[in-house]
Coordinates of C-alpha atoms in Angstrom, one line a residue:
M15 CA 187.3 84.9 108.1
P16 CA 188.4 88.7 107.9
T17 CA 186.8 91.2 110.1
H18 CA 184.8 94.4 109.7
A19 CA 187.6 96.3 110.6
Q20 CA 189.9 94.5 108.1
R21 CA 187.6 95.1 105.2
P22 CA 184.3 97.1 104.2
P23 CA 181.3 95.6 105.2
R24 CA 179.5 93.3 102.5
L25 CA 175.8 92.6 102.0
R26 CA 176.5 89.1 103.5
D27 CA 177.4 90.8 106.8
V28 CA 174.5 93.0 106.7
A29 CA 172.4 90.1 106.1
D30 CA 173.9 88.3 109.2
R31 CA 173.8 91.1 111.1
A32 CA 169.7 91.6 110.4
G33 CA 169.0 88.1 110.7
V34 CA 167.7 87.6 107.2
S35 CA 168.8 86.1 103.8
L36 CA 171.0 87.7 101.4
G37 CA 168.1 87.8 99.3
T38 CA 166.1 89.6 101.6
A39 CA 168.7 92.1 102.2
S40 CA 169.1 92.4 98.3
N41 CA 165.4 93.2 98.0
V42 CA 165.7 95.7 100.6
L43 CA 168.1 97.7 98.6
N44 CA 166.5 96.9 95.3
H45 CA 163.0 95.8 95.2
P46 CA 161.8 97.3 98.9
E47 CA 158.0 96.5 97.4
R48 CA 158.6 93.2 98.1
V49 CA 159.8 92.9 101.7
S50 CA 158.1 93.4 104.8
A51 CA 158.2 96.3 107.1
A52 CA 160.0 94.6 109.7
A53 CA 162.6 93.3 107.5
I54 CA 163.5 96.7 106.0
E55 CA 164.0 98.2 109.4
R56 CA 166.1 95.6 110.6
V57 CA 168.3 95.5 107.4
R58 CA 168.6 99.2 107.6
A59 CA 169.4 99.2 111.2
A60 CA 172.1 96.6 110.2
I61 CA 173.6 99.1 107.2
N62 CA 173.6 102.0 109.7
E63 CA 175.5 100.1 112.3
L64 CA 178.0 98.4 109.8
G65 CA 178.5 101.7 108.0
F66 CA 177.7 99.6 104.6
V67 CA 178.1 101.5 101.4
R68 CA 176.5 99.4 98.4
N69 CA 178.7 99.2 95.2
A70 CA 176.1 100.4 92.7
N71 CA 178.1 99.2 89.9
A72 CA 178.3 95.7 91.1
S73 CA 174.7 95.9 91.8
T74 CA 174.0 96.7 88.1
L75 CA 176.5 94.5 86.9
A76 CA 174.7 91.5 88.6
S77 CA 171.1 92.3 88.0
G78 CA 171.7 94.0 84.3
R79 CA 169.7 97.2 86.1
S80 CA 170.5 99.5 88.6
G81 CA 167.8 100.6 91.3
A82 CA 167.6 104.3 90.0
L83 CA 165.0 105.7 88.4
G84 CA 165.5 108.4 85.6
L85 CA 163.7 111.6 84.6
V86 CA 164.5 113.7 81.6
V87 CA 162.6 116.9 81.0
I88 CA 162.7 119.3 78.1
N89 CA 163.6 122.5 80.0
L90 CA 163.9 122.9 83.8
S91 CA 163.4 127.0 83.2
N92 CA 160.0 126.1 83.3
S93 CA 158.6 125.7 87.0
M94 CA 156.2 123.2 85.7
F95 CA 158.9 120.6 85.3
V96 CA 160.7 121.6 88.6
D97 CA 157.1 120.6 89.9
V98 CA 157.3 117.5 88.0
A99 CA 160.9 116.7 89.4
R100 CA 159.7 117.3 93.2
G101 CA 156.7 115.2 92.7
A102 CA 158.6 112.4 91.2
Q103 CA 161.3 112.5 93.6
A104 CA 159.2 112.7 96.5
A105 CA 157.4 109.6 95.5
A106 CA 160.6 107.7 94.5
R107 CA 162.3 108.5 98.0
A108 CA 159.3 107.3 99.7
A109 CA 159.5 103.8 97.9
G110 CA 163.0 103.3 98.2
H111 CA 164.6 104.4 95.1
N112 CA 166.7 107.3 93.7
L113 CA 165.7 109.5 91.1
L114 CA 168.3 110.8 88.7
L115 CA 167.6 114.1 86.8
A116 CA 168.6 115.5 82.9
D117 CA 167.5 118.7 81.3
S118 CA 167.3 119.0 77.9
D119 CA 167.6 122.7 77.4
D120 CA 164.7 122.6 75.0
D121 CA 167.0 120.6 72.5
F122 CA 165.8 117.5 71.1
V123 CA 169.2 116.1 70.4
A124 CA 170.0 116.7 74.0
Q125 CA 167.2 114.9 75.0
G126 CA 168.1 112.1 72.8
N127 CA 171.7 111.8 74.2
N128 CA 170.3 112.0 77.8
V129 CA 168.1 109.0 77.2
A130 CA 171.1 107.2 76.0
S131 CA 173.2 108.2 79.0
F132 CA 170.3 107.0 81.3
N133 CA 170.1 103.9 78.9
E134 CA 173.7 102.9 79.6
A135 CA 173.5 103.4 83.2
R136 CA 170.9 100.9 83.1
V137 CA 168.3 102.6 84.9
A138 CA 165.3 100.7 86.3
G139 CA 162.7 102.9 84.6
L140 CA 162.6 106.2 82.8
L141 CA 160.2 109.0 83.0
L142 CA 160.5 111.2 79.8
A143 CA 158.6 114.7 79.7
P144 CA 159.5 115.8 76.1
M145 CA 157.5 118.2 74.1
Q146 CA 157.6 116.5 70.8
D147 CA 157.0 112.7 69.3
S148 CA 160.1 111.0 70.9
S149 CA 159.4 107.5 69.5
E150 CA 163.1 106.9 68.6
H151 CA 164.1 107.8 71.9
V152 CA 161.7 105.4 73.5
A153 CA 162.5 102.5 71.4
R154 CA 166.0 102.2 72.5
L155 CA 164.9 101.9 76.2
K156 CA 162.0 99.3 75.3
A157 CA 164.7 97.3 73.3
R158 CA 166.2 96.6 76.8
D159 CA 162.5 96.2 78.3
T160 CA 163.1 99.2 80.5
P161 CA 159.7 100.5 81.4
V162 CA 159.0 104.0 80.3
V163 CA 156.4 106.7 81.4
M164 CA 155.4 109.4 79.1
I165 CA 154.9 112.8 81.3
N166 CA 153.1 116.0 79.6
Y167 CA 153.0 114.5 76.1
D168 CA 150.8 111.8 74.8
Q169 CA 152.5 109.7 72.2
G170 CA 149.3 107.8 71.4
D171 CA 151.2 104.5 72.4
E172 CA 149.3 102.0 73.9
S173 CA 152.3 100.3 75.0
L174 CA 153.4 103.0 77.5
C175 CA 152.0 104.8 80.2
T176 CA 151.1 108.2 80.4
V177 CA 150.4 111.1 82.6
I178 CA 149.3 114.5 81.0
V179 CA 147.1 117.4 82.1
D180 CA 144.3 118.1 79.8
N181 CA 145.7 121.1 77.8
E182 CA 142.6 121.3 75.6
Q183 CA 140.8 122.0 78.7
V184 CA 143.4 124.6 79.4
G185 CA 142.4 126.5 76.3
Y186 CA 138.9 126.1 76.8
L187 CA 139.3 127.6 80.6
A188 CA 141.1 130.7 79.4
V189 CA 138.1 132.1 77.0
Q190 CA 135.6 131.1 79.7
H191 CA 137.6 133.2 81.8
M192 CA 137.9 135.8 79.9
L193 CA 134.2 136.0 79.0
D194 CA 133.5 135.9 82.7
I195 CA 135.0 138.9 83.3
G196 CA 133.4 140.7 80.4
C197 CA 135.6 140.5 77.5
R198 CA 134.2 140.5 74.3
R199 CA 136.9 140.9 71.7
I200 CA 139.5 138.1 72.6
A201 CA 142.9 137.1 71.1
F202 CA 144.7 134.2 71.3
A203 CA 148.5 134.7 71.0
A204 CA 150.7 131.4 70.3
G205 CA 153.8 130.5 68.4
G206 CA 153.0 129.0 64.9
D207 CA 155.1 125.8 65.6
E208 CA 152.7 122.9 65.4
Q209 CA 155.1 120.7 66.8
Y210 CA 154.7 121.4 70.0
Q211 CA 151.7 119.5 71.4
P212 CA 150.4 121.4 74.4
V213 CA 150.2 124.5 71.7
R214 CA 148.2 122.7 69.5
L215 CA 145.6 121.3 72.1
R216 CA 145.5 124.8 73.7
R217 CA 144.5 126.3 70.4
R218 CA 142.0 123.7 69.9
G219 CA 140.3 124.3 73.1
V220 CA 140.3 128.1 72.7
R221 CA 138.9 127.6 69.4
R222 CA 136.0 125.1 70.6
A223 CA 135.1 127.8 73.4
M224 CA 135.0 130.7 71.0
R225 CA 132.6 128.5 68.6
E226 CA 130.3 128.0 71.7
A227 CA 130.4 131.9 72.4
A228 CA 127.7 134.4 71.7
G229 CA 128.4 138.1 71.1
A230 CA 132.0 137.8 71.3
S231 CA 134.8 138.3 68.4
F232 CA 137.7 136.0 68.1
E233 CA 141.3 136.7 66.4
E234 CA 144.4 134.7 66.4
I235 CA 147.8 136.1 66.5
M236 CA 150.7 134.4 65.4
A237 CA 153.8 134.9 67.5
G238 CA 157.4 133.8 66.4
G239 CA 157.5 131.5 69.3
V240 CA 156.4 131.1 73.2
K241 CA 158.9 132.8 74.8
E242 CA 158.7 136.5 76.7
A243 CA 160.4 138.3 73.7
D244 CA 157.7 136.6 71.3
G245 CA 154.9 138.3 73.6
F246 CA 156.6 141.7 73.9
A247 CA 156.6 141.8 69.7
V248 CA 152.8 140.9 69.9
A249 CA 152.2 143.6 72.3
S250 CA 153.9 146.4 69.9
Q251 CA 151.4 144.9 67.2
I252 CA 148.4 145.4 69.5
A253 CA 149.4 148.7 70.8
G254 CA 149.4 150.4 67.6
R255 CA 145.9 149.5 67.1
G256 CA 143.0 152.0 68.1
P257 CA 141.1 151.2 71.4
E258 CA 138.1 150.0 69.5
T259 CA 139.9 147.8 67.2
R260 CA 142.4 145.8 69.5
P261 CA 141.4 143.2 71.8
D262 CA 140.0 143.8 75.2
G263 CA 141.4 140.4 76.1
V264 CA 144.6 138.5 75.2
I265 CA 145.4 134.7 76.2
G266 CA 148.9 133.9 75.8
V267 CA 149.9 130.2 75.1
S268 CA 152.4 130.3 77.9
D269 CA 153.2 132.4 80.7
S270 CA 156.2 133.6 79.2
L271 CA 154.5 135.2 76.1
A272 CA 152.0 136.5 78.4
S273 CA 154.5 138.1 80.7
G274 CA 156.2 139.6 77.8
L275 CA 152.8 140.8 76.6
V276 CA 152.2 142.6 79.9
E277 CA 155.5 144.2 79.8
G278 CA 155.2 145.3 76.1
L279 CA 151.6 146.8 76.4
S280 CA 152.3 148.7 79.7
E281 CA 155.7 150.3 78.2
A282 CA 153.4 151.5 75.2
G283 CA 150.9 153.1 77.7
V284 CA 148.3 150.5 77.6
R285 CA 146.8 149.4 80.9
V286 CA 146.7 145.8 82.0
P287 CA 144.1 144.7 83.0
G288 CA 142.2 148.5 82.6
D289 CA 142.5 148.4 78.9
I290 CA 143.4 144.9 78.0
A291 CA 143.3 141.8 80.4
V292 CA 146.0 139.3 79.7
M293 CA 146.4 135.6 80.8
G294 CA 148.8 133.0 80.4
C295 CA 148.3 129.2 80.0
D296 CA 150.8 127.2 82.1
R297 CA 151.3 128.8 85.8
N298 CA 154.9 129.1 85.2
S299 CA 156.4 131.0 88.5
S300 CA 160.0 131.1 86.5
A301 CA 158.4 133.4 83.7
G302 CA 160.0 136.9 83.6
D303 CA 158.9 138.9 86.6
C304 CA 156.0 140.6 85.6
R305 CA 154.5 144.1 86.6
V306 CA 151.3 142.7 87.1
P307 CA 150.7 139.4 88.7
L308 CA 149.5 136.8 85.8
T309 CA 146.5 135.0 85.9
S310 CA 147.1 131.4 84.6
I311 CA 146.2 128.0 84.7
T312 CA 147.9 125.2 86.7
M313 CA 149.6 122.1 85.2
N314 CA 149.5 120.0 88.1
G315 CA 153.1 119.4 88.0
Q316 CA 153.8 117.6 91.2
E317 CA 150.7 115.3 90.8
M318 CA 152.1 114.2 87.3
G319 CA 155.5 113.5 88.7
E320 CA 153.7 111.2 91.6
A321 CA 151.6 109.4 89.3
A322 CA 154.1 108.7 86.8
V323 CA 156.5 107.1 89.5
R324 CA 153.5 105.4 91.0
L325 CA 152.9 103.9 87.2
I326 CA 156.5 103.1 86.7
L327 CA 156.8 101.1 90.2
D328 CA 153.8 98.9 89.4
E329 CA 155.3 98.1 86.1
M330 CA 158.7 97.2 87.4
A331 CA 157.0 95.1 90.3
R332 CA 154.2 93.3 88.0
D333 CA 156.7 92.3 85.4
G334 CA 154.3 91.8 82.4
L335 CA 151.2 91.8 84.3
H336 CA 151.1 95.6 84.5
V337 CA 148.2 97.4 82.7
H338 CA 149.3 100.4 80.9
Q339 CA 147.4 103.5 81.7
R340 CA 146.5 107.1 80.3
V341 CA 146.0 109.4 83.3
V342 CA 144.4 112.6 82.5
L343 CA 144.6 115.9 85.4
T344 CA 142.4 118.2 85.3
P345 CA 143.8 121.8 85.1
E346 CA 142.4 124.7 87.5
L347 CA 142.5 128.5 86.7
I348 CA 144.3 130.9 89.0
M349 CA 142.9 134.3 88.9
R350 CA 145.4 137.0 89.7
G351 CA 145.8 140.7 88.9
S352 CA 146.4 140.8 85.0
T353 CA 142.6 139.9 84.7
A354 CA 141.2 141.3 87.9
V355 CA 138.6 143.7 86.3
A356 CA 134.8 143.4 85.6
R357 CA 134.0 144.8 82.1
P358 CA 130.7 145.9 80.9
R359 CA 128.7 143.2 79.2

């Protein structure tokens, strides 16, 4: 029999060194949840002693599936999705799985290509964080019985697990905050594109809160999109109006849009928050630098990533016995300088 010095160590060598069966050694690498902590420790010690490196391609060919999880997000320039990735990676690593990440850069076609690439790589499960209906992309994975968990988008598919933040409550909280600081002429600025579910839901929450409000007026300002430049354009519309007719509080549907609002109003000589309070809705620390720290609402990105991994690992382990869940996280308002002003009621 060849010695370890003559060839790279194999999984059989690891099993022999650890004093476990080949199946147990394989489970440590591919299904650690099925193995005792003591066995995992012995196998990992043997791996380190022998310098064993698994052949991922061979493992995938043998099992039909790799041990890695995939995560496809719509855009990593939004810090919420960075938080999702961090939470998912921590949870995957703790369970002995690698996490592969792909950024779709706000491109639905690119998202489809990313999903196809992970499908070809035979990932053990896929976490998908889109901004619009992705049924066609999910169908490719389900055709291979690959578990899928949706993040930050509710597809209304009972055959999938979903982890979301309550975006309708985000809009509701934003209006409540503006009322609490004394604003009585409140505007909601959002892109007119209804294909983005978070935009639709935040608008619904804003409208619900304003229907319940007494003694306050409300208007919606349609922006070209949800980016900083769109907020800057809205600011020029607002700044051109007289102090008695323009809003005294503006809610941007995204932090990027709200950041553009602050910059545009400030350049036009309108004080934020002295003349107009401004806030965003998605706690995006990657939004453009703002001369006034922006009040916003947390999206619970890290918690979403962690919860999604827990759900996908349960589905992988229970093999047909898993019960699909819809996990809804509660948003929380973070007040900063852009609304730090008390107005007379």
